[in-house]
Amino acid sequence: MLLFNRTIQTSGDLPAIMPLLQEITAITKANDVPMNVWVGGNGFTAGTAIFSVGYESVAARAAATSRLMAAKGWWEVNRKMREHVLSSDPDIIMNYVRGGSLGTAIPLGTIVQTSQFQLAQGADFMGALKWANEFAELHTKVTGVEANIVHTIYGVVGGMGMIMGYPNAEAIDNSRAKSSASAEWMTKYLEAGKFAMAGTVMARLMTKVA
């Protein structure tokens, strides 16, 4: 299972942008492309929007892209959207090594936390995956929240991340309180330092808006 992400920096003018985001998702849904649109929160630059799509394979993404390129209204709404885009990051595709879904039933308002880092030069990739799976299991045991694990296969390779979903901000606070109270959780969390490149560890929140 793969996860495609496109991150853009917009003007932040949500009253102008939201109708365009809704139009984009309406077109993708009509063409059987399960896109979710998120607004960046804590840890993101203000005005960030993220487009994510789950795919079974690279071939499935190619087929979906072809459908969208031929879809009525697709190019027009993208031209309108570009008027509000200040910059964009390179697209990335991540491979799920734990969890993963097409994301077809994520409710509006869902908050996702991503915790990610870039592998240090010479780091043990398989060792990092082993640690990530052990940490995900412990995180679920301590907080009750499932953690998905991904690594980048297109874009800047060597990226690893965990993705966790919450229904609201209160659920995030509850999860943080449980993990902060667990010495076992903190000890395992700090083991990431053996694999992460200094300065690349980042935790961020984003909220589904379309």
Short mmCIF file of C-alpha atoms in Angstrom, two decimals:
data_model
loop_
_atom_site.label_atom_id
_atom_site.label_comp_id
_atom_site.label_asym_id
_atom_site.label_seq_id
_atom_site.Cartn_x
_atom_site.Cartn_y
_atom_site.Cartn_z
CA MET A 1 0.00 0.00 0.00
CA LEU A 2 1.31 3.43 -0.99
CA LEU A 3 0.57 6.96 0.20
CA PHE A 4 0.98 9.90 -2.18
CA ASN A 5 1.43 13.35 -0.62
CA ARG A 6 1.51 16.79 -2.26
CA THR A 7 2.19 19.73 0.04
CA ILE A 8 1.65 23.33 -1.04
CA GLN A 9 2.04 26.69 0.62
CA THR A 10 -0.97 28.90 -0.06
CA SER A 11 -1.91 32.51 0.67
CA GLY A 12 -3.94 31.20 3.60
CA ASP A 13 -7.12 32.86 2.30
CA LEU A 14 -9.42 30.00 3.32
CA PRO A 15 -12.71 31.66 2.22
CA ALA A 16 -11.28 31.82 -1.31
CA ILE A 17 -9.48 28.48 -1.23
CA MET A 18 -12.04 26.18 0.41
CA PRO A 19 -14.50 26.17 -2.52
CA LEU A 20 -11.63 25.19 -4.82
CA LEU A 21 -10.52 22.39 -2.49
CA GLN A 22 -14.07 21.09 -2.37
CA GLU A 23 -14.30 21.24 -6.17
CA ILE A 24 -11.02 19.33 -6.49
CA THR A 25 -12.21 16.56 -4.17
CA ALA A 26 -15.57 16.38 -5.96
CA ILE A 27 -13.76 15.75 -9.25
CA THR A 28 -11.40 13.18 -7.75
CA LYS A 29 -14.28 11.34 -6.08
CA ALA A 30 -16.25 11.27 -9.33
CA ASN A 31 -13.23 9.69 -11.00
CA ASP A 32 -12.65 7.05 -8.31
CA VAL A 33 -9.58 8.71 -6.81
CA PRO A 34 -9.83 8.66 -2.97
CA MET A 35 -8.18 12.03 -2.28
CA ASN A 36 -8.17 13.66 1.15
CA VAL A 37 -7.31 17.32 1.65
CA TRP A 38 -5.76 18.59 4.88
CA VAL A 39 -4.86 21.96 6.34
CA GLY A 40 -1.58 22.07 8.21
CA GLY A 41 -1.73 22.90 11.91
CA ASN A 42 0.91 22.68 14.63
CA GLY A 43 4.36 22.21 13.11
CA PHE A 44 3.39 23.46 9.64
CA THR A 45 3.81 26.92 8.12
CA ALA A 46 0.49 28.78 8.21
CA GLY A 47 -1.40 28.38 4.95
CA THR A 48 -0.15 24.86 4.22
CA ALA A 49 -2.47 22.45 2.40
CA ILE A 50 -1.77 18.76 1.90
CA PHE A 51 -3.33 16.47 -0.71
CA SER A 52 -3.05 12.75 0.04
CA VAL A 53 -4.18 9.66 -1.83
CA GLY A 54 -3.78 5.99 -0.96
CA TYR A 55 -2.92 3.65 -3.83
CA GLU A 56 -2.47 -0.09 -4.16
CA SER A 57 0.46 0.36 -6.55
CA VAL A 58 2.38 2.77 -8.79
CA ALA A 59 0.31 1.46 -11.70
CA ALA A 60 -2.89 2.37 -9.85
CA ARG A 61 -1.59 5.92 -9.36
CA ALA A 62 -0.72 6.18 -13.07
CA ALA A 63 -4.22 5.05 -14.03
CA ALA A 64 -5.81 7.53 -11.59
CA THR A 65 -3.66 10.35 -12.95
CA SER A 66 -4.81 9.55 -16.48
CA ARG A 67 -8.46 9.67 -15.42
CA LEU A 68 -8.01 13.05 -13.73
CA MET A 69 -6.15 14.56 -16.67
CA ALA A 70 -9.14 13.71 -18.85
CA ALA A 71 -11.77 14.73 -16.29
CA LYS A 72 -14.12 17.62 -16.94
CA GLY A 73 -13.14 20.70 -14.94
CA TRP A 74 -9.81 19.31 -13.68
CA TRP A 75 -7.49 21.69 -15.46
CA GLU A 76 -9.77 24.68 -14.88
CA VAL A 77 -9.91 24.23 -11.11
CA ASN A 78 -6.17 23.66 -10.93
CA ARG A 79 -5.56 26.92 -12.81
CA LYS A 80 -7.76 28.72 -10.29
CA MET A 81 -5.97 27.02 -7.39
CA ARG A 82 -2.53 28.06 -8.66
CA GLU A 83 -3.52 31.71 -8.20
CA HIS A 84 -3.39 31.07 -4.43
CA VAL A 85 -0.24 28.89 -4.35
CA LEU A 86 2.97 30.54 -3.17
CA SER A 87 5.21 27.44 -3.35
CA SER A 88 5.11 23.65 -3.31
CA ASP A 89 7.27 20.82 -2.00
CA PRO A 90 8.33 17.93 -4.25
CA ASP A 91 5.64 15.24 -4.38
CA ILE A 92 6.46 12.15 -2.35
CA ILE A 93 5.21 8.59 -2.31
CA MET A 94 5.59 6.53 0.85
CA ASN A 95 5.31 2.79 1.30
CA TYR A 96 3.35 1.46 4.27
CA VAL A 97 5.24 -1.16 6.25
CA ARG A 98 2.63 -1.21 9.01
CA GLY A 99 -1.06 -0.39 8.64
CA GLY A 100 -2.29 1.62 5.68
CA SER A 101 -5.58 2.06 3.86
CA LEU A 102 -7.03 3.86 0.86
CA GLY A 103 -8.51 6.44 3.23
CA THR A 104 -11.98 6.37 1.70
CA ALA A 105 -13.88 6.82 4.96
CA ILE A 106 -11.93 9.43 6.94
CA PRO A 107 -14.42 11.86 8.56
CA LEU A 108 -14.05 15.61 8.09
CA GLY A 109 -12.31 17.16 11.09
CA THR A 110 -10.07 14.15 11.68
CA ILE A 111 -6.67 15.23 12.97
CA VAL A 112 -3.60 13.29 11.88
CA GLN A 113 -0.26 13.46 13.62
CA THR A 114 2.81 12.68 11.57
CA SER A 115 6.13 12.04 13.30
CA GLN A 116 9.00 11.70 10.87
CA PHE A 117 12.75 11.83 10.42
CA GLN A 118 15.43 11.34 7.82
CA LEU A 119 17.75 8.38 8.31
CA ALA A 120 21.28 9.38 9.25
CA GLN A 121 24.04 8.53 6.82
CA GLY A 122 25.08 4.94 7.41
CA ALA A 123 22.09 4.22 9.66
CA ASP A 124 20.80 0.64 9.82
CA PHE A 125 17.59 0.76 7.74
CA MET A 126 16.38 -2.67 8.82
CA GLY A 127 17.22 -1.81 12.42
CA ALA A 128 15.19 1.38 12.09
CA LEU A 129 12.19 -0.57 10.76
CA LYS A 130 12.49 -3.01 13.66
CA TRP A 131 12.58 -0.14 16.14
CA ALA A 132 9.62 1.57 14.44
CA ASN A 133 7.46 -1.56 14.63
CA GLU A 134 8.38 -2.11 18.28
CA PHE A 135 7.61 1.51 19.08
CA ALA A 136 4.28 1.37 17.22
CA GLU A 137 3.24 -1.70 19.19
CA LEU A 138 4.21 -0.03 22.47
CA HIS A 139 2.45 3.20 21.49
CA THR A 140 -0.79 1.29 20.88
CA LYS A 141 -0.38 -0.61 24.15
CA VAL A 142 0.13 2.59 26.14
CA THR A 143 -2.30 4.96 24.40
CA GLY A 144 -4.75 2.72 22.54
CA VAL A 145 -3.97 4.58 19.30
CA GLU A 146 -2.80 2.65 16.23
CA ALA A 147 0.36 3.87 14.52
CA ASN A 148 1.00 3.39 10.81
CA ILE A 149 4.62 3.20 9.64
CA VAL A 150 5.84 4.49 6.28
CA HIS A 151 9.10 5.10 4.48
CA THR A 152 9.72 7.21 1.39
CA ILE A 153 10.23 5.45 -1.92
CA TYR A 154 9.84 8.48 -4.25
CA GLY A 155 11.05 11.94 -3.32
CA VAL A 156 13.93 12.31 -0.88
CA VAL A 157 14.54 8.68 0.05
CA GLY A 158 15.52 7.67 3.56
CA GLY A 159 12.53 9.31 5.18
CA MET A 160 10.65 7.36 7.85
CA GLY A 161 7.44 8.29 9.55
CA MET A 162 4.56 7.32 11.80
CA ILE A 163 0.99 8.37 11.11
CA MET A 164 -1.69 8.42 13.81
CA GLY A 165 -5.29 9.57 13.50
CA TYR A 166 -7.47 11.24 16.13
CA PRO A 167 -11.14 12.32 16.10
CA ASN A 168 -10.38 15.62 17.84
CA ALA A 169 -7.78 17.61 19.80
CA GLU A 170 -8.96 16.21 23.14
CA ALA A 171 -8.02 12.72 21.96
CA ILE A 172 -4.52 13.97 21.17
CA ASP A 173 -4.18 15.43 24.67
CA ASN A 174 -5.34 12.14 26.20
CA SER A 175 -2.82 10.18 24.15
CA ARG A 176 0.00 12.56 25.07
CA ALA A 177 -0.87 12.33 28.75
CA LYS A 178 -0.69 8.53 28.65
CA SER A 179 2.59 8.42 26.74
CA SER A 180 4.20 11.11 28.93
CA ALA A 181 3.34 9.08 32.03
CA SER A 182 5.02 5.94 30.66
CA ALA A 183 8.75 5.58 31.28
CA GLU A 184 8.78 2.60 28.91
CA TRP A 185 7.27 4.70 26.12
CA MET A 186 9.78 7.53 26.58
CA THR A 187 12.74 5.17 26.69
CA LYS A 188 11.67 3.54 23.43
CA TYR A 189 10.96 6.90 21.83
CA LEU A 190 14.45 8.17 22.57
CA GLU A 191 15.98 5.15 20.80
CA ALA A 192 15.07 6.90 17.54
CA GLY A 193 18.20 8.97 18.05
CA LYS A 194 20.27 5.98 16.93
CA PHE A 195 18.75 6.19 13.45
CA ALA A 196 17.68 9.82 12.85
CA MET A 197 19.72 12.50 11.17
CA ALA A 198 20.17 15.43 13.56
CA GLY A 199 17.73 18.25 12.95
CA THR A 200 15.25 16.21 10.87
CA VAL A 201 12.91 14.88 13.59
CA MET A 202 9.54 16.59 13.21
CA ALA A 203 6.05 16.10 14.65
CA ARG A 204 3.12 17.88 12.97
CA LEU A 205 -0.67 17.98 13.01
CA MET A 206 -3.04 18.38 10.07
CA THR A 207 -6.84 18.46 9.91
CA LYS A 208 -9.02 17.03 7.15
CA VAL A 209 -11.08 19.73 5.46
CA ALA A 210 -12.22 18.05 2.23
#
